[in-house]
Short mmCIF file of C-alpha atoms in Angstrom, two decimals:
data_model
loop_
_atom_site.label_atom_id
_atom_site.label_comp_id
_atom_site.label_asym_id
_atom_site.label_seq_id
_atom_site.Cartn_x
_atom_site.Cartn_y
_atom_site.Cartn_z
CA MET R 1 164.02 73.13 76.60
CA ILE R 2 165.37 75.72 74.17
CA ASN R 3 168.54 75.25 72.16
CA ASN R 4 171.35 77.67 73.04
CA LYS R 5 171.99 78.90 69.52
CA THR R 6 171.38 82.47 70.61
CA ASN R 7 170.33 84.10 73.84
CA SER R 8 167.62 86.08 72.05
CA ARG R 9 166.05 82.89 70.78
CA SER R 10 165.96 81.38 74.25
CA TRP R 11 164.38 84.42 75.83
CA ARG R 12 161.82 84.92 73.07
CA ALA R 13 160.63 81.33 73.37
CA LEU R 14 160.70 81.46 77.17
CA LEU R 15 158.67 84.68 77.32
CA LEU R 16 156.19 83.26 74.83
CA LEU R 17 155.68 80.12 76.87
CA MET R 18 155.37 82.06 80.12
CA LEU R 19 152.75 84.32 78.59
CA SER R 20 150.81 81.46 77.09
CA SER R 21 151.06 79.49 80.34
CA THR R 22 149.56 82.41 82.24
CA LEU R 23 146.84 83.21 79.73
CA LEU R 24 145.87 79.79 78.46
CA ALA R 25 146.83 76.96 80.76
CA GLY R 26 147.02 78.06 84.38
CA CYS R 27 149.42 76.14 86.56
CA GLY R 28 148.43 72.62 85.61
CA SER R 29 148.31 69.73 88.01
CA LEU R 30 150.05 66.47 88.75
CA PRO R 31 148.49 63.22 90.00
CA THR R 32 149.01 61.88 93.49
CA ILE R 33 150.99 58.66 93.23
CA VAL R 34 150.18 56.20 96.01
CA PRO R 35 153.09 53.90 96.87
CA ASP R 36 150.90 50.79 97.19
CA MET R 37 149.25 51.26 93.79
CA ASP R 38 151.21 48.23 92.51
CA THR R 39 149.54 45.52 94.58
CA HIS R 40 149.19 43.21 91.60
CA SER R 41 151.07 39.95 91.78
CA ALA R 42 153.74 39.12 89.23
CA ARG R 43 151.46 36.43 87.79
CA SER R 44 148.96 39.09 86.64
CA ILE R 45 151.52 41.02 84.60
CA GLN R 46 150.93 40.91 80.87
CA MET R 47 153.93 40.79 78.55
CA LYS R 48 154.11 40.98 74.79
CA GLY R 49 156.55 39.57 72.28
CA GLY R 50 156.91 39.79 68.52
CA ARG R 51 153.88 37.52 68.03
CA GLY R 52 151.54 38.97 70.62
CA VAL R 53 150.77 38.44 74.30
CA LEU R 54 152.97 35.87 76.04
CA SER R 55 151.51 32.98 77.97
CA ASP R 56 152.23 32.74 81.71
CA GLU R 57 154.82 30.07 80.93
CA GLN R 58 156.56 32.22 78.32
CA ALA R 59 156.56 35.21 80.66
CA ARG R 60 158.14 33.14 83.45
CA ALA R 61 160.80 31.88 81.05
CA THR R 62 161.59 35.47 80.05
CA LEU R 63 162.03 36.49 83.68
CA ASP R 64 164.17 33.43 84.36
CA LYS R 65 166.61 34.58 81.66
CA LEU R 66 166.89 37.97 83.33
CA ARG R 67 167.45 36.36 86.73
CA GLN R 68 170.48 34.59 85.30
CA GLN R 69 172.25 37.96 84.92
CA ASN R 70 173.52 37.70 88.52
CA ALA R 71 171.06 40.29 89.81
CA ASP R 72 169.22 40.35 93.11
CA ASN R 73 166.20 38.36 91.94
CA THR R 74 163.95 39.92 94.57
CA LEU R 75 164.76 43.40 93.31
CA LEU R 76 164.20 42.40 89.69
CA ASP R 77 160.86 40.74 90.41
CA ARG R 78 159.76 43.71 92.48
CA HIS R 79 160.50 46.28 89.79
CA VAL R 80 158.90 44.12 87.09
CA ALA R 81 155.78 43.97 89.24
CA ILE R 82 155.84 47.73 89.86
CA GLU R 83 156.29 48.54 86.17
CA GLY R 84 153.64 46.05 85.12
CA ALA R 85 151.08 47.56 87.49
CA ILE R 86 151.25 51.08 86.06
CA THR R 87 148.51 51.51 83.48
CA GLY R 88 149.58 52.18 79.92
CA ALA R 89 151.79 50.43 77.39
CA PRO R 90 152.72 46.77 77.82
CA LEU R 91 156.05 45.25 78.81
CA VAL R 92 157.59 43.95 75.58
CA THR R 93 160.21 41.20 75.42
CA GLY R 94 162.73 40.22 72.75
CA ASN R 95 164.54 43.54 72.31
CA LYS R 96 168.18 44.50 71.80
CA VAL R 97 169.06 47.76 73.55
CA THR R 98 172.16 49.77 72.64
CA LEU R 99 173.29 52.71 74.78
CA LEU R 100 174.47 55.72 72.75
CA ILE R 101 176.48 58.43 74.51
CA ASP R 102 176.56 61.92 72.96
CA GLY R 103 175.76 63.15 69.48
CA PRO R 104 178.42 61.57 67.24
CA ALA R 105 177.59 57.99 68.25
CA THR R 106 173.86 58.69 68.04
CA TYR R 107 173.95 60.32 64.61
CA ALA R 108 176.15 57.54 63.21
CA SER R 109 173.75 54.84 64.40
CA MET R 110 170.71 56.80 63.18
CA THR R 111 172.29 57.28 59.76
CA GLN R 112 173.07 53.58 59.45
CA ALA R 113 169.50 52.63 60.36
CA ILE R 114 167.95 55.18 57.98
CA GLN R 115 170.16 54.10 55.07
CA ALA R 116 169.06 50.48 55.66
CA ALA R 117 165.34 51.39 55.63
CA ARG R 118 163.12 49.63 53.10
CA TYR R 119 159.65 51.03 53.79
CA HIS R 120 159.50 54.10 56.00
CA VAL R 121 161.32 56.48 58.34
CA ASN R 122 159.36 58.36 61.03
CA MET R 123 161.10 61.15 62.95
CA GLU R 124 159.64 63.30 65.74
CA THR R 125 161.92 65.99 67.15
CA TYR R 126 161.69 69.15 69.21
CA ILE R 127 164.52 70.97 67.42
CA MET R 128 165.69 70.64 63.83
CA GLU R 129 168.32 73.23 63.00
CA ASP R 130 169.31 74.67 59.65
CA ASP R 131 172.97 73.80 60.25
CA ASP R 132 175.44 71.12 59.20
CA VAL R 133 173.71 68.31 61.10
CA GLY R 134 170.23 69.43 60.08
CA ARG R 135 171.23 69.63 56.44
CA GLN R 136 172.85 66.19 56.58
CA PHE R 137 169.59 64.67 57.81
CA SER R 138 167.59 66.67 55.27
CA GLN R 139 169.73 65.37 52.42
CA LEU R 140 169.50 61.84 53.78
CA PHE R 141 165.71 62.07 54.00
CA ILE R 142 165.48 63.35 50.45
CA ALA R 143 167.75 60.56 49.18
CA MET R 144 165.68 57.88 50.95
CA GLN R 145 162.43 59.37 49.66
CA LYS R 146 163.78 59.20 46.11
CA LYS R 147 164.53 55.51 46.71
CA GLY R 148 160.88 54.88 47.52
CA VAL R 149 161.16 54.95 51.31
CA GLN R 150 158.43 57.14 52.81
CA VAL R 151 159.86 59.70 55.23
CA ASN R 152 157.57 61.42 57.72
CA LEU R 153 159.02 64.29 59.77
CA MET R 154 157.33 66.07 62.69
CA TYR R 155 159.02 69.01 64.43
CA ASP R 156 157.95 71.43 67.14
CA SER R 157 157.07 74.99 66.21
CA VAL R 158 158.81 76.52 69.26
CA GLY R 159 161.80 74.20 69.05
CA ALA R 160 162.35 75.21 65.43
CA LEU R 161 161.62 78.87 66.09
CA ASN R 162 164.80 80.00 64.32
CA THR R 163 164.69 77.42 61.53
CA PRO R 164 163.43 79.12 58.36
CA ARG R 165 160.45 77.48 56.68
CA ALA R 166 162.53 77.43 53.48
CA PHE R 167 164.76 74.81 55.13
CA PHE R 168 161.93 72.25 54.94
CA GLN R 169 160.82 73.03 51.39
CA PRO R 170 163.31 70.77 49.53
CA MET R 171 162.14 67.85 51.65
CA ILE R 172 158.50 68.66 50.94
CA ASP R 173 159.24 68.97 47.21
CA ALA R 174 160.86 65.52 47.28
CA GLY R 175 157.74 63.94 48.81
CA VAL R 176 158.69 63.92 52.50
CA ASN R 177 155.66 64.48 54.73
CA VAL R 178 156.56 67.41 57.00
CA LEU R 179 154.34 68.39 59.93
CA GLU R 180 154.77 71.38 62.26
CA TYR R 181 153.49 70.56 65.77
CA ASN R 182 151.11 73.17 67.22
CA PRO R 183 152.12 76.09 64.97
CA LEU R 184 152.77 79.38 66.73
CA ASN R 185 150.96 81.21 63.94
CA PRO R 186 147.26 80.95 64.87
CA THR R 187 146.26 81.15 61.20
CA GLN R 188 148.08 77.87 60.54
CA VAL R 189 146.62 75.75 63.34
CA ARG R 190 144.76 72.58 62.42
CA ARG R 191 142.85 72.30 65.71
CA ASP R 192 142.54 74.40 68.90
CA TRP R 193 145.42 76.84 69.37
CA ALA R 194 147.35 75.25 72.25
CA VAL R 195 150.60 77.18 72.05
CA ASN R 196 151.72 76.14 75.53
CA GLN R 197 151.58 72.45 74.63
CA ARG R 198 154.88 71.51 73.01
CA ASP R 199 156.27 68.35 71.45
CA HIS R 200 159.52 67.76 73.33
CA ARG R 201 159.96 64.18 72.08
CA LYS R 202 163.06 62.90 70.28
CA LEU R 203 161.96 59.77 68.45
CA LEU R 204 163.06 57.95 65.30
CA VAL R 205 161.37 54.76 64.10
CA VAL R 206 162.68 52.87 61.06
CA ASP R 207 160.57 50.20 59.33
CA GLY R 208 158.72 49.55 62.61
CA LYS R 209 161.67 47.45 63.75
CA THR R 210 164.18 49.96 65.16
CA ALA R 211 163.53 52.89 67.46
CA PHE R 212 165.75 55.65 68.85
CA VAL R 213 164.70 57.50 72.01
CA GLY R 214 166.52 60.01 74.20
CA GLY R 215 167.39 63.66 74.63
CA ILE R 216 169.26 64.41 71.40
CA ASN R 217 167.77 66.89 68.93
CA ILE R 218 168.88 67.46 65.35
CA SER R 219 171.49 70.19 65.85
CA SER R 220 175.21 70.82 65.46
CA VAL R 221 175.55 71.55 69.19
CA TYR R 222 175.85 67.77 69.52
CA SER R 223 178.67 67.46 66.99
CA SER R 224 181.41 66.70 69.54
CA GLY R 225 181.66 64.23 72.40
CA SER R 226 181.81 65.34 76.03
CA PHE R 227 184.54 63.04 77.37
CA SER R 228 187.52 64.12 75.25
CA THR R 229 190.84 63.52 77.00
CA ARG R 230 192.44 66.38 75.05
CA ARG R 231 190.04 68.96 76.37
CA LYS R 232 190.98 70.42 79.72
CA LYS R 233 188.65 73.19 80.82
CA PRO R 234 187.02 74.81 77.81
CA GLN R 235 185.03 77.96 78.48
CA LEU R 236 181.79 79.10 76.93
CA ASP R 237 182.19 81.87 74.39
CA LYS R 238 179.60 84.63 74.04
CA GLU R 239 177.39 82.39 71.94
CA GLY R 240 177.78 79.36 74.20
CA GLU R 241 179.23 77.37 71.32
CA GLN R 242 182.54 75.98 72.56
CA ILE R 243 181.47 73.65 75.31
CA PRO R 244 180.23 70.22 74.16
CA TRP R 245 176.75 68.97 74.96
CA ARG R 246 176.46 65.84 77.10
CA ASP R 247 173.44 63.77 76.12
CA THR R 248 172.19 60.21 75.86
CA GLN R 249 170.14 58.22 73.38
CA VAL R 250 169.17 54.58 73.18
CA ARG R 251 168.69 52.42 70.10
CA ILE R 252 166.18 49.59 70.46
CA ASP R 253 165.83 46.84 67.87
CA GLY R 254 162.88 44.50 68.32
CA PRO R 255 159.11 44.29 68.87
CA VAL R 256 158.86 47.32 71.20
CA ALA R 257 159.61 49.55 68.20
CA LEU R 258 155.97 48.98 67.23
CA GLU R 259 154.85 50.55 70.52
CA PHE R 260 156.92 53.64 69.74
CA GLN R 261 155.45 53.59 66.25
CA LYS R 262 151.94 53.76 67.72
CA LEU R 263 152.91 56.82 69.75
CA PHE R 264 154.27 58.58 66.67
CA ILE R 265 151.23 57.83 64.52
CA ASP R 266 148.81 58.79 67.29
CA THR R 267 150.44 62.23 67.60
CA TRP R 268 150.55 62.66 63.82
CA GLN R 269 146.84 61.90 63.53
CA ARG R 270 145.86 64.13 66.48
CA GLN R 271 147.77 66.95 64.76
CA ARG R 272 145.78 66.20 61.59
CA GLY R 273 148.86 65.63 59.51
CA PRO R 274 148.81 64.40 55.89
CA ASP R 275 147.71 60.85 55.21
CA LEU R 276 150.64 58.56 55.99
CA GLY R 277 149.66 56.02 53.37
CA ASP R 278 150.31 52.29 53.53
CA HIS R 279 154.02 51.71 54.07
CA ALA R 280 154.17 48.62 56.30
CA TYR R 281 154.05 50.64 59.51
CA PHE R 282 153.20 47.59 61.62
CA PRO R 283 155.15 44.60 60.28
CA SER R 284 155.78 41.34 62.04
CA VAL R 285 158.92 41.92 64.11
CA ALA R 286 161.15 39.04 65.15
CA PRO R 287 162.97 39.08 68.51
CA ALA R 288 166.34 40.83 68.32
CA GLY R 289 167.53 40.33 71.90
CA SER R 290 166.40 39.43 75.40
CA GLU R 291 165.58 42.77 77.01
CA ILE R 292 162.20 43.76 78.45
CA VAL R 293 161.30 47.31 77.39
CA ARG R 294 158.31 49.53 77.93
CA ALA R 295 157.53 52.46 75.61
CA ILE R 296 155.96 55.33 77.52
CA GLY R 297 154.55 58.47 75.99
CA SER R 298 152.86 61.37 77.72
CA SER R 299 150.82 64.30 76.48
CA ALA R 300 149.13 67.32 77.99
CA GLU R 301 145.88 65.84 76.68
CA ASP R 302 146.22 62.71 78.84
CA PRO R 303 144.41 62.45 82.20
CA TYR R 304 147.84 62.32 83.87
CA SER R 305 151.47 61.75 82.96
CA VAL R 306 152.23 58.04 82.92
CA ILE R 307 155.93 58.90 82.84
CA TYR R 308 155.54 60.88 86.07
CA ALA R 309 153.64 58.00 87.69
CA THR R 310 156.32 55.56 86.56
CA PHE R 311 159.17 57.67 87.97
CA LEU R 312 157.43 58.16 91.31
CA SER R 313 156.54 54.49 91.68
CA ALA R 314 160.09 53.33 90.91
CA ILE R 315 161.52 55.83 93.42
CA HIS R 316 158.98 54.91 96.09
CA HIS R 317 160.05 51.26 95.85
CA ALA R 318 163.81 51.68 95.54
CA GLU R 319 165.72 49.57 98.04
CA HIS R 320 169.41 50.26 97.40
CA SER R 321 170.15 53.03 94.90
CA ILE R 322 168.64 55.87 92.88
CA TYR R 323 170.96 57.49 90.34
CA LEU R 324 169.34 60.27 88.31
CA THR R 325 170.92 62.46 85.63
CA ASN R 326 168.76 65.33 84.44
CA ALA R 327 169.16 68.54 82.48
CA TYR R 328 166.25 70.60 83.79
CA PHE R 329 165.49 69.65 87.38
CA VAL R 330 162.58 71.65 88.82
CA PRO R 331 160.87 69.01 90.98
CA ASP R 332 157.35 69.32 92.39
CA PRO R 333 156.77 68.67 96.14
CA GLN R 334 155.80 65.02 95.63
CA LEU R 335 158.97 64.20 93.73
CA ARG R 336 161.12 66.01 96.29
CA GLU R 337 159.46 64.13 99.13
CA ALA R 338 159.92 60.79 97.32
CA LEU R 339 163.67 61.43 96.96
CA LYS R 340 164.04 62.51 100.60
CA SER R 341 161.96 59.56 101.81
CA ALA R 342 164.21 57.15 99.91
CA ALA R 343 167.32 58.73 101.45
CA ARG R 344 165.78 58.45 104.94
CA ARG R 345 165.26 54.72 104.53
CA GLY R 346 168.90 54.22 103.57
CA VAL R 347 168.75 54.33 99.78
CA ASP R 348 171.82 55.89 98.11
CA VAL R 349 170.21 58.82 96.27
CA ARG R 350 172.46 60.76 93.89
CA LEU R 351 171.62 63.44 91.35
CA ILE R 352 173.89 64.65 88.55
CA LEU R 353 172.69 68.07 87.40
CA PRO R 354 174.17 70.83 85.19
CA SER R 355 176.76 73.30 86.44
CA HIS R 356 175.71 75.64 83.62
CA SER R 357 172.77 75.56 81.24
CA ASP R 358 171.31 77.02 78.07
CA SER R 359 168.64 78.48 80.39
CA SER R 360 169.98 80.39 83.41
CA LEU R 361 166.44 80.76 84.72
CA VAL R 362 165.99 76.98 84.90
CA LEU R 363 169.45 76.56 86.41
CA TYR R 364 168.69 78.89 89.31
CA ALA R 365 165.18 77.48 89.76
CA SER R 366 166.77 74.05 90.08
CA ARG R 367 169.29 75.27 92.64
CA SER R 368 166.50 76.76 94.74
CA PHE R 369 165.67 73.19 95.82
CA TYR R 370 169.22 72.13 96.72
CA GLN R 371 169.01 73.14 100.38
CA GLU R 372 165.89 71.09 101.03
CA LEU R 373 167.27 68.02 99.27
CA LEU R 374 170.72 68.22 100.88
CA GLU R 375 169.12 68.47 104.30
CA GLY R 376 167.05 65.41 103.38
CA GLY R 377 170.13 63.29 102.67
CA VAL R 378 170.13 63.51 98.86
CA ARG R 379 173.60 63.86 97.32
CA ILE R 380 173.90 66.39 94.50
CA PHE R 381 176.66 66.64 91.89
CA GLU R 382 177.07 69.16 89.08
CA ARG R 383 178.56 68.04 85.76
CA GLN R 384 181.60 70.12 84.78
CA ASP R 385 183.13 70.96 81.38
CA ALA R 386 180.02 70.08 79.38
CA LEU R 387 176.46 71.29 79.01
CA LEU R 388 174.41 68.49 80.54
CA HIS R 389 171.27 67.73 78.52
CA SER R 390 170.87 64.05 79.41
CA LYS R 391 167.73 62.57 81.01
CA THR R 392 168.50 59.13 82.44
CA ALA R 393 167.94 57.08 85.58
CA VAL R 394 168.93 53.73 87.00
CA ILE R 395 167.30 52.40 90.17
CA ASP R 396 168.47 49.36 92.13
CA GLY R 397 170.59 48.40 89.11
CA VAL R 398 167.63 46.74 87.37
CA TRP R 399 165.26 49.56 86.39
CA SER R 400 166.56 52.08 83.85
CA THR R 401 164.99 54.80 81.77
CA ILE R 402 166.24 57.03 78.97
CA GLY R 403 164.14 59.58 77.17
CA SER R 404 163.17 63.18 76.59
CA THR R 405 161.55 63.80 79.98
CA ASN R 406 163.00 66.39 82.32
CA LEU R 407 162.11 66.28 86.00
CA ASP R 408 160.12 69.49 85.90
CA TRP R 409 156.55 70.75 85.70
CA ARG R 410 156.74 71.48 81.98
CA SER R 411 157.65 67.91 81.06
CA PHE R 412 155.02 66.37 83.31
CA VAL R 413 152.13 68.78 82.64
CA PHE R 414 152.52 70.62 79.33
CA ASN R 415 154.84 68.65 77.02
CA GLN R 416 154.65 65.65 74.77
CA GLU R 417 157.44 63.41 76.11
CA ILE R 418 158.70 59.91 75.42
CA ASN R 419 160.79 57.44 77.41
CA ALA R 420 161.97 53.86 77.26
CA VAL R 421 161.99 51.87 80.49
CA ILE R 422 164.39 48.91 80.40
CA LEU R 423 164.10 46.15 82.99
CA SER R 424 167.48 44.45 82.83
CA PRO R 425 170.38 43.96 85.23
CA SER R 426 172.93 43.89 82.40
CA PHE R 427 171.66 47.12 80.85
CA GLY R 428 171.43 48.64 84.31
CA THR R 429 175.14 47.92 84.71
CA GLN R 430 175.85 49.89 81.52
CA VAL R 431 173.79 52.86 82.68
CA LYS R 432 175.51 52.78 86.09
CA ALA R 433 178.92 52.78 84.35
CA MET R 434 177.82 55.81 82.30
CA PHE R 435 176.63 57.51 85.50
CA ASP R 436 180.01 56.85 87.11
CA ARG R 437 181.82 58.44 84.15
CA ASP R 438 179.74 61.56 84.58
CA LEU R 439 180.32 61.43 88.32
CA ASP R 440 184.10 61.44 87.76
CA VAL R 441 183.85 64.82 86.01
CA SER R 442 181.28 66.29 88.39
CA ARG R 443 181.67 68.34 91.57
CA GLU R 444 179.71 67.38 94.67
CA ILE R 445 177.65 70.11 96.27
CA THR R 446 177.88 69.61 100.03
CA ARG R 447 175.44 71.06 102.54
CA GLU R 448 178.21 73.01 104.27
CA GLN R 449 179.43 74.57 101.02
CA TRP R 450 175.93 75.38 99.88
CA GLU R 451 175.11 77.26 103.05
CA GLN R 452 178.08 79.56 102.35
CA ARG R 453 176.93 80.68 98.88
CA PRO R 454 176.63 84.45 98.31
CA ILE R 455 173.41 86.35 98.92
CA SER R 456 173.38 87.32 95.23
CA GLU R 457 173.05 83.64 94.28
CA ARG R 458 170.22 83.15 96.78
CA MET R 459 168.36 86.10 95.29
CA LYS R 460 168.66 84.65 91.78
CA GLU R 461 167.37 81.29 93.05
CA PHE R 462 164.41 82.92 94.75
CA GLY R 463 163.52 84.95 91.69
CA ALA R 464 163.75 81.94 89.38
CA SER R 465 161.73 79.71 91.73
CA ILE R 466 158.72 81.99 91.30
CA TRP R 467 158.47 80.74 87.72
CA ALA R 468 159.11 77.06 88.60
CA ARG R 469 155.77 75.77 87.33
CA LEU R 470 156.11 77.51 83.98
CA LEU R 471 159.71 76.63 83.05
#
């Protein structure tokens, strides 16, 4: 969605996207996900490692290592089978996955990885601000380029609506390849003018060996953490600047970085960006850990959203728990029914959603679905004292995902999005612990309380819900 730097920026971008959605793209559509689409046996699942496709024996050995993490082996095997049956990118073994909570930890890890680069740095981001954080990354990119490391930067035209073009010029002058995704100016387009299709991804790939994926843009709004013990109840000022942003990123070292690399280069080429040259984009990558990871990208140009299919399939097959944290929650009927169906069969379904947002329209559209979900047995919590921008999930403690994808129509139909799916009991434990921390500073919305909300709030929800498919 849109950064909260100024209200005028948010509304300008929102009105532009609404207009373009109406004039150019219609309402879009989502695929029907059939619960039994994963009828493949575990033996048919193809896994990759640093040296290519694993043999059946190697794949079984990989799964055996995961089973030793004291997980319910039936649950693990089931989710591996489900994930392996969804068409798209392969399951890749031999990765080390590091959970990064909030901006400071993420930027520190990114900086360390970039400074250690030898061949190339590829960044794809929705927002890149002309502020302290943006300038720090710009200076770092220029320094690395001068050292002979090729830096390729792709940013979204709407996301960087308020970033002056002059901000990028020093990088361009230093040799950094800079590409604006789907320019708003029709005279600058390199293919069909598809203004409604936006690049919402947040991806960094270094030397083809390390990848960062999540919800964190390049902006100073992420400069502080969201769990400070000194902060009591800070209030938003008129510019929405005081409250910290709560977000999540993941660093992945290992062979799956090459799958994220493919997604970056594919987008760059479809946008007809400058020649990337030969900078060892696909090196041989040794195993760095033991985690199974799947890189998933989606685009409005695809037949359907693989990320959407993956989410629905994992929810359909949940047996014990579904814990979702999401910034912009405007679910379509199929997703709502999947969550309610899980709750009816006894699955503990919990959602952590924002209590305030950089888009009031999205906030009220999201709340328009609370009544239906609460009546269906879904528990809803709103994160307090921080602006929630995180997009994470952990299901049955073994299936986790972190990425840029919101649970809304825009992410599934119109946007370029990117997610990592991690099949690991130990990593699932970390994500669950993070979820619990957010839960501790969230307020539960009960059905009884919700039914007592003022008529003015109901009217705002109704009005916002009209635009649900375009937000």
